[in-house]
CSV table of C-alpha atoms and ligand atoms in Angstrom, one decimal:
chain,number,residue,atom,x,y,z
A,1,UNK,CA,-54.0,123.9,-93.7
A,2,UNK,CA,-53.2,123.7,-97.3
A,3,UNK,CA,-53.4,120.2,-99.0
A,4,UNK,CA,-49.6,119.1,-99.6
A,5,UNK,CA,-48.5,118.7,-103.2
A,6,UNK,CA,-46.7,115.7,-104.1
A,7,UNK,CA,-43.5,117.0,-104.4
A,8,UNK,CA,-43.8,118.4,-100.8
A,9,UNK,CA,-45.1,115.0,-99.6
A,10,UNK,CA,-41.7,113.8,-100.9
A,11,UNK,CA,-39.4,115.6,-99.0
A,12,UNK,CA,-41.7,115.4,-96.0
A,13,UNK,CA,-41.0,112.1,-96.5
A,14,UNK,CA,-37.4,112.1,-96.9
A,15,UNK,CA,-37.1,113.9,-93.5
A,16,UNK,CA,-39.5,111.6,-92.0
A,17,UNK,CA,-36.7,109.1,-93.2
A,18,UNK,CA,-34.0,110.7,-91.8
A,19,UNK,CA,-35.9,111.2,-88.4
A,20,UNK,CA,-36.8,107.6,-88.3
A,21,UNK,CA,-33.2,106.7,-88.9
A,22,UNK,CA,-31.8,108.9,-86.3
A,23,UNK,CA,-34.3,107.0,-83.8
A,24,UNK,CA,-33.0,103.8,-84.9
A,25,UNK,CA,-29.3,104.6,-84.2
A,26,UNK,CA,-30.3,106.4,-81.2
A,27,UNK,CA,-32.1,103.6,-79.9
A,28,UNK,CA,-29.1,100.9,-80.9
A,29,UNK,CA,-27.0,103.3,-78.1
A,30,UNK,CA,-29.1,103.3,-75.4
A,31,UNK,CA,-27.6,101.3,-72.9
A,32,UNK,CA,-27.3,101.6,-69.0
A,33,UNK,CA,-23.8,104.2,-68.5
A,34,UNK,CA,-24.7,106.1,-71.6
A,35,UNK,CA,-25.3,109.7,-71.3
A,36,UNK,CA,-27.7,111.5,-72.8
A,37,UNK,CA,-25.1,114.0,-74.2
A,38,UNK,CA,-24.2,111.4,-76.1
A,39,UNK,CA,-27.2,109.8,-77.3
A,40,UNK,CA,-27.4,113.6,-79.1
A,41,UNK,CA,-24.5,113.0,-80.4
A,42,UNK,CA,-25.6,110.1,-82.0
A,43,UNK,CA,-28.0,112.6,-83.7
A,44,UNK,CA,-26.3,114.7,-84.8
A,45,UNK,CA,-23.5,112.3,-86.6
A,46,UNK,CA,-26.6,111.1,-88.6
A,47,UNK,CA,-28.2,114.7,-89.3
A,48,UNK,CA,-25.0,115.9,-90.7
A,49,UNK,CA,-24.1,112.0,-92.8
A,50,UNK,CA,-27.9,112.7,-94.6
A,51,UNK,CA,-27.2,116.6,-95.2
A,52,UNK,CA,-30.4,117.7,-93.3
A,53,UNK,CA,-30.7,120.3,-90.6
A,54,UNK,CA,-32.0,120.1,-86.9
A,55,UNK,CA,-35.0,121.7,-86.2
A,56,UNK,CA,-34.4,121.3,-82.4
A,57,UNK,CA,-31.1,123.0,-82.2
A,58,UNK,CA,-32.0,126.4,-81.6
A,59,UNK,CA,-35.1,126.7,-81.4
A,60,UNK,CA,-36.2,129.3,-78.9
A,61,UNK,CA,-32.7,128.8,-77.6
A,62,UNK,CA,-33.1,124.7,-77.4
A,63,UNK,CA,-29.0,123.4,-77.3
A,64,UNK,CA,-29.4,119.9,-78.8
A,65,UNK,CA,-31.1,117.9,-81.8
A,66,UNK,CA,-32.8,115.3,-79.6
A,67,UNK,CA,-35.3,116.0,-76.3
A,68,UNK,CA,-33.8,113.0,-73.5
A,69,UNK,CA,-36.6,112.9,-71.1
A,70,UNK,CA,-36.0,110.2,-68.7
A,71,UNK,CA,-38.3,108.5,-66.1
A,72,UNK,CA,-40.5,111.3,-65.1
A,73,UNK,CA,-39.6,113.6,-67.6
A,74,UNK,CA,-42.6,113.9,-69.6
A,75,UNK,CA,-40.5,115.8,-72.4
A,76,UNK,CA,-38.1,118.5,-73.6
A,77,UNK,CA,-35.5,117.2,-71.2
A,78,UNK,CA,-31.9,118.9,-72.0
A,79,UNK,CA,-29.3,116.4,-73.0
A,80,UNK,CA,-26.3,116.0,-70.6
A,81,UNK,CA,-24.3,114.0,-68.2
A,82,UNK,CA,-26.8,112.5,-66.7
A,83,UNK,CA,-26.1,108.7,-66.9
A,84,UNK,CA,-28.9,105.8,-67.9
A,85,UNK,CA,-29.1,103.4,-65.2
A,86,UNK,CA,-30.5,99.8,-65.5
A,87,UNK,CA,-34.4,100.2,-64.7
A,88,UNK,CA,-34.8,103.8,-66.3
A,89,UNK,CA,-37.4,104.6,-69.0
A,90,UNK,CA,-36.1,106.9,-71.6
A,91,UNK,CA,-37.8,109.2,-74.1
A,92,UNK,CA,-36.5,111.0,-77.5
A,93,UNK,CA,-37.9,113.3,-79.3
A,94,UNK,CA,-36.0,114.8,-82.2
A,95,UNK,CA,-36.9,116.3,-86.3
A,96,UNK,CA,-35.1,117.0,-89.5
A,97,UNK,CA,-35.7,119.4,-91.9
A,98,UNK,CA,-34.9,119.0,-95.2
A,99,UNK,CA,-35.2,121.4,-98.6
A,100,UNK,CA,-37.7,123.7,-95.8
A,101,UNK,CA,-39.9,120.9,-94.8
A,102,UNK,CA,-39.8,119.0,-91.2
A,103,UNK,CA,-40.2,115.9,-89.7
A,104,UNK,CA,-40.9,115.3,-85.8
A,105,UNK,CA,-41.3,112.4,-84.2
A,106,UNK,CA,-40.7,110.4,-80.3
A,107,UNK,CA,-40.1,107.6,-78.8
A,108,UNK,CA,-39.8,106.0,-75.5
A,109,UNK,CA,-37.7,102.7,-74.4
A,110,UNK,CA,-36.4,100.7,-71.7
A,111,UNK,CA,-32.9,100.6,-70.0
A,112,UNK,CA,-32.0,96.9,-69.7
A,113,UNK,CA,-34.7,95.2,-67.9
A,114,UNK,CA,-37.5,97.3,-66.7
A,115,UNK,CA,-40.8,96.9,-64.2
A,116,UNK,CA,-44.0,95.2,-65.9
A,117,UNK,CA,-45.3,98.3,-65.1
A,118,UNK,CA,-43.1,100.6,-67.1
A,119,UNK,CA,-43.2,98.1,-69.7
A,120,UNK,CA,-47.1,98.5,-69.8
A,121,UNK,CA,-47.0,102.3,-70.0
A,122,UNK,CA,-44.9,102.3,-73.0
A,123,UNK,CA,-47.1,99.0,-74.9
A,124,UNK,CA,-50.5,101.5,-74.0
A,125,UNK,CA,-48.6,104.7,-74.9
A,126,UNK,CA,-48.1,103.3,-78.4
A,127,UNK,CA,-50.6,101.8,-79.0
A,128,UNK,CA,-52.7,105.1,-78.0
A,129,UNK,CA,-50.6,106.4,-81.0
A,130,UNK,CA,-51.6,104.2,-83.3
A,131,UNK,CA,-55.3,105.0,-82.5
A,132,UNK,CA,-55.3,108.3,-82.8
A,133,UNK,CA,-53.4,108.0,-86.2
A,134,UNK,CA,-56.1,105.0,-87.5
A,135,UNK,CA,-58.6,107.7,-86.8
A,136,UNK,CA,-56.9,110.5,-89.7
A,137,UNK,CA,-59.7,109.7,-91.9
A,138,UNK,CA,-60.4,112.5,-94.5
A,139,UNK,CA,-63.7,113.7,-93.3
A,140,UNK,CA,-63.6,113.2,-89.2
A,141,UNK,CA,-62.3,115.4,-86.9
A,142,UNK,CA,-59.0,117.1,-84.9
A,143,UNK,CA,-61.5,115.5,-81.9
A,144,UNK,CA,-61.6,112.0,-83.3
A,145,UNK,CA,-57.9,111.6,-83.1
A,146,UNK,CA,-57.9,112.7,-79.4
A,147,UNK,CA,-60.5,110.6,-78.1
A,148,UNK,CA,-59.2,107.6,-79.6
A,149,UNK,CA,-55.8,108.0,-77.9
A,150,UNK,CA,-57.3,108.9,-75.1
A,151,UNK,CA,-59.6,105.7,-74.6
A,152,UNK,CA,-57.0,103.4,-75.0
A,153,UNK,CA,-54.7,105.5,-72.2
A,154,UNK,CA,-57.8,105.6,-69.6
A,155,UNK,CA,-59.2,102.0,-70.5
A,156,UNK,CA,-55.4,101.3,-69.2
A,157,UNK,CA,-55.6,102.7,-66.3
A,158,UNK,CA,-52.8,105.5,-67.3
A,159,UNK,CA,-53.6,109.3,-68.1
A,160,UNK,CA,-53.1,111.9,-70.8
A,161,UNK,CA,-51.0,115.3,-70.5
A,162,UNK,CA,-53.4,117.7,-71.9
A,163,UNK,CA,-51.0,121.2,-71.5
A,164,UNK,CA,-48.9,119.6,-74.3
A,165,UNK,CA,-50.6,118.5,-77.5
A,166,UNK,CA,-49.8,117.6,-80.8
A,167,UNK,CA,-49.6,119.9,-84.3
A,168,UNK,CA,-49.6,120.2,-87.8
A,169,UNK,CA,-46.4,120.2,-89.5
A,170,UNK,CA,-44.9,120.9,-93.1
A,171,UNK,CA,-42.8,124.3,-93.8
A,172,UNK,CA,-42.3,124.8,-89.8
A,173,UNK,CA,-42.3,122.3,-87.1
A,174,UNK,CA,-45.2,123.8,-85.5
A,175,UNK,CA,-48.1,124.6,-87.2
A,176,UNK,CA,-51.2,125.1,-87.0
A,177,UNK,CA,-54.4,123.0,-85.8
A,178,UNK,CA,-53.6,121.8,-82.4
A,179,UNK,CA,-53.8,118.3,-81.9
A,180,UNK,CA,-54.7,117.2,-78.1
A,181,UNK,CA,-54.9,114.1,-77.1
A,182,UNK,CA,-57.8,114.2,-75.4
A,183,UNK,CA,-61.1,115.0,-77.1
A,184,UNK,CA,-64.9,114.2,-78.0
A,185,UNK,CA,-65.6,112.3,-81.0
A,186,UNK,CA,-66.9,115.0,-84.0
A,187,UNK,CA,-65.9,117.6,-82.5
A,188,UNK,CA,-63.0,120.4,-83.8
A,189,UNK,CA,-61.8,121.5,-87.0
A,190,UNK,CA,-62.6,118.6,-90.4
A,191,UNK,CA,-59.4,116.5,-91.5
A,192,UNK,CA,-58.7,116.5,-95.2
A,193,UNK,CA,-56.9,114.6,-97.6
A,194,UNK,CA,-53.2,116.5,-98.2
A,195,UNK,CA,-52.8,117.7,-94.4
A,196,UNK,CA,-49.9,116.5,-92.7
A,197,UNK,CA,-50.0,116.4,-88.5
A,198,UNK,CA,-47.5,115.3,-85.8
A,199,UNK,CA,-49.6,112.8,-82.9
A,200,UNK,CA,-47.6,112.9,-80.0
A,201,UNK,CA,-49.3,111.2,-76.4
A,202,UNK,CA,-47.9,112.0,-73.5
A,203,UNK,CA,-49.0,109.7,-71.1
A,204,UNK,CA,-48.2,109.1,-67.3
A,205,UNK,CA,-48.5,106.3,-64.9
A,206,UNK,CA,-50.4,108.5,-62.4
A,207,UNK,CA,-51.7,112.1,-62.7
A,208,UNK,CA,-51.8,114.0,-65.6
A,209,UNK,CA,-50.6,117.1,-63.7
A,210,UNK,CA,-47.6,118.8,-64.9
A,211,UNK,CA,-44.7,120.3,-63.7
A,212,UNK,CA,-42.1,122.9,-65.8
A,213,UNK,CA,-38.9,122.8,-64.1
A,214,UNK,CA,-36.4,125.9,-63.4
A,215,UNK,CA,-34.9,125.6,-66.3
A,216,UNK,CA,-37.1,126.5,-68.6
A,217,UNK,CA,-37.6,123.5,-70.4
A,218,UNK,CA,-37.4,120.7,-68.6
A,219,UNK,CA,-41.7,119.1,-68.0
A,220,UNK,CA,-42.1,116.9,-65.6
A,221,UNK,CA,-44.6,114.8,-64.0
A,222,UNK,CA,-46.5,116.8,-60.8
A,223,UNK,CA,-46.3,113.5,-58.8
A,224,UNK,CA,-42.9,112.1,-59.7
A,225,UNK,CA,-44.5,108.9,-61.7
A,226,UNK,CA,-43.1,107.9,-64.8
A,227,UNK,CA,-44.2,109.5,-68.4
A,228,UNK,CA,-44.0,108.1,-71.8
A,229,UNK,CA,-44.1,109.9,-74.9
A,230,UNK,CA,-44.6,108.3,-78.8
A,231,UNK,CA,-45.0,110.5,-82.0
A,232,UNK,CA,-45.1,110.4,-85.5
A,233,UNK,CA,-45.8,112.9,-88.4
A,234,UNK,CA,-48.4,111.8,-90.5
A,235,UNK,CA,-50.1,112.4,-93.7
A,236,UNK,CA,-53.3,112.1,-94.5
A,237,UNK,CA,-54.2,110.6,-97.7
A,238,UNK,CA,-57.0,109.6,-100.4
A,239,UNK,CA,-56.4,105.9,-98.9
A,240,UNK,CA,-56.2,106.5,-95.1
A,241,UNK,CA,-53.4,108.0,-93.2
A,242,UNK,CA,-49.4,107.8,-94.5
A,243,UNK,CA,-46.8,107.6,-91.8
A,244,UNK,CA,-43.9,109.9,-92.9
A,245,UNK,CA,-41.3,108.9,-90.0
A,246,UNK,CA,-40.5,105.4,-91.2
A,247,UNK,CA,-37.5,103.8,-91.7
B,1,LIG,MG1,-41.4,115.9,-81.4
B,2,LIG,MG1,-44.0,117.5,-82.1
């Protein structure tokens, strides 16, 4: 991947922004009753208020700016009428693009009051993020950042979705390296200063076995347990790695 000039960084950035904002709003309407329709609504109201453009809507056919992927969903869920209930986990994933360049990034939440357990999943699944990110050094390795996350999933007791995987990011949403979130430790292709990478761990209560749905999108967990999902799109820089999706 080319190193990023400044001025790209800055309207990485600025997307990232918008991104971040979207989660924020989104995550201020998640309530038990609300539907998932409209939680992309939400999206879209703040997409069109900052001038940017969805890379989600469209893409390979996809009919909404935010993935909703709720309890088992691991992601790309379809927003719709389905309704949040009390008790639900609930996972969005949604971009922006702005001036050509893109920002991705996921989270997962509650419903009201949740189980310990769900609770847990969510704590390790960030967390796992955070490692992976603390580990886009310039010099290590596309394997470094998946066996960090991948230790803190497993030491939890949870596991990682390997048929989904992270990617680079800049001019399209998805570009190339790969970024699993699984891995050995110096192993796969170097990490230098100026790359920019979306992290996203996918993690599930019990098996990591998946499950694509009939309609094309829709992945879901093989044995119905629940499945959180965190990402960010990050840059690497001369002084450690740069979070681009921040408020
Ligand atoms: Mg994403
Ligand atoms: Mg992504």
């Amino acid at each position: 991947m080319a190193r990023r000039t400044a001025s790209e960084l800055r309207r990485m950035r600025e997307a990232g922004r918008i991104v971040a904002e979207m989660h924020e709003c989104i995550r201020a309407a998640v309530r038990p009753g609300v539907t998932t329709a409209q939680l992309d609504a939400v999206g879209r109201e703040v997409i069109a208020r900052r001038g940017a453009s969805s890379n989600f809507l469209g893409y390979h056919g996809f009919p909404a700016v935010i993935c909703a992927s709720p309890n088992d969903v691991i992601v790309h869920g379809i927003p719709g009428e389905i309704l949040l209930q009390e008790g639900d986990i609930i996972s969005i994933d949604c971009g922006a693009v702005v001036d050509g360049w893109h920002g991705d990034a996921a989270f997962t939440m509650g419903v009201g009051e949740i189980s310990p357990e769900a609770a847990r999943l969510i704590e390790v699944t960030e967390a796992s993020l955070h490692a992976g990110i603390a580990a886009m050094v310039d010099g290590n390795r596309i394997g470094d950042i998946g066996a960090a996350v991948q230790r803190v999933v497993e030491a939890a007791g949870f596991s990682v979705v390997r048929e989904y995987v992270g990617h680079g990011i800049g001019r399209a949403m998805h570009e190339q390296p790969e970024v699993p979130n699984h891995g050995r430790p110096g192993t796969g292709g170097r990490l230098h200063t100026g790359m920019t990478l979306a992290v996203e761990p996918m993690v599930n209560v019990g098996s990591p076995e998946t499950f694509l749905t009939e309609d094309g999108w829709t992945v879901v967990t093989a044995d119905q347990g629940l499945s959180a999902h965190f990402e960010h799109t990050i840059a690497i820089g001369e002084h450690g790695p740069e979070i681009l999706t921040l408020p």
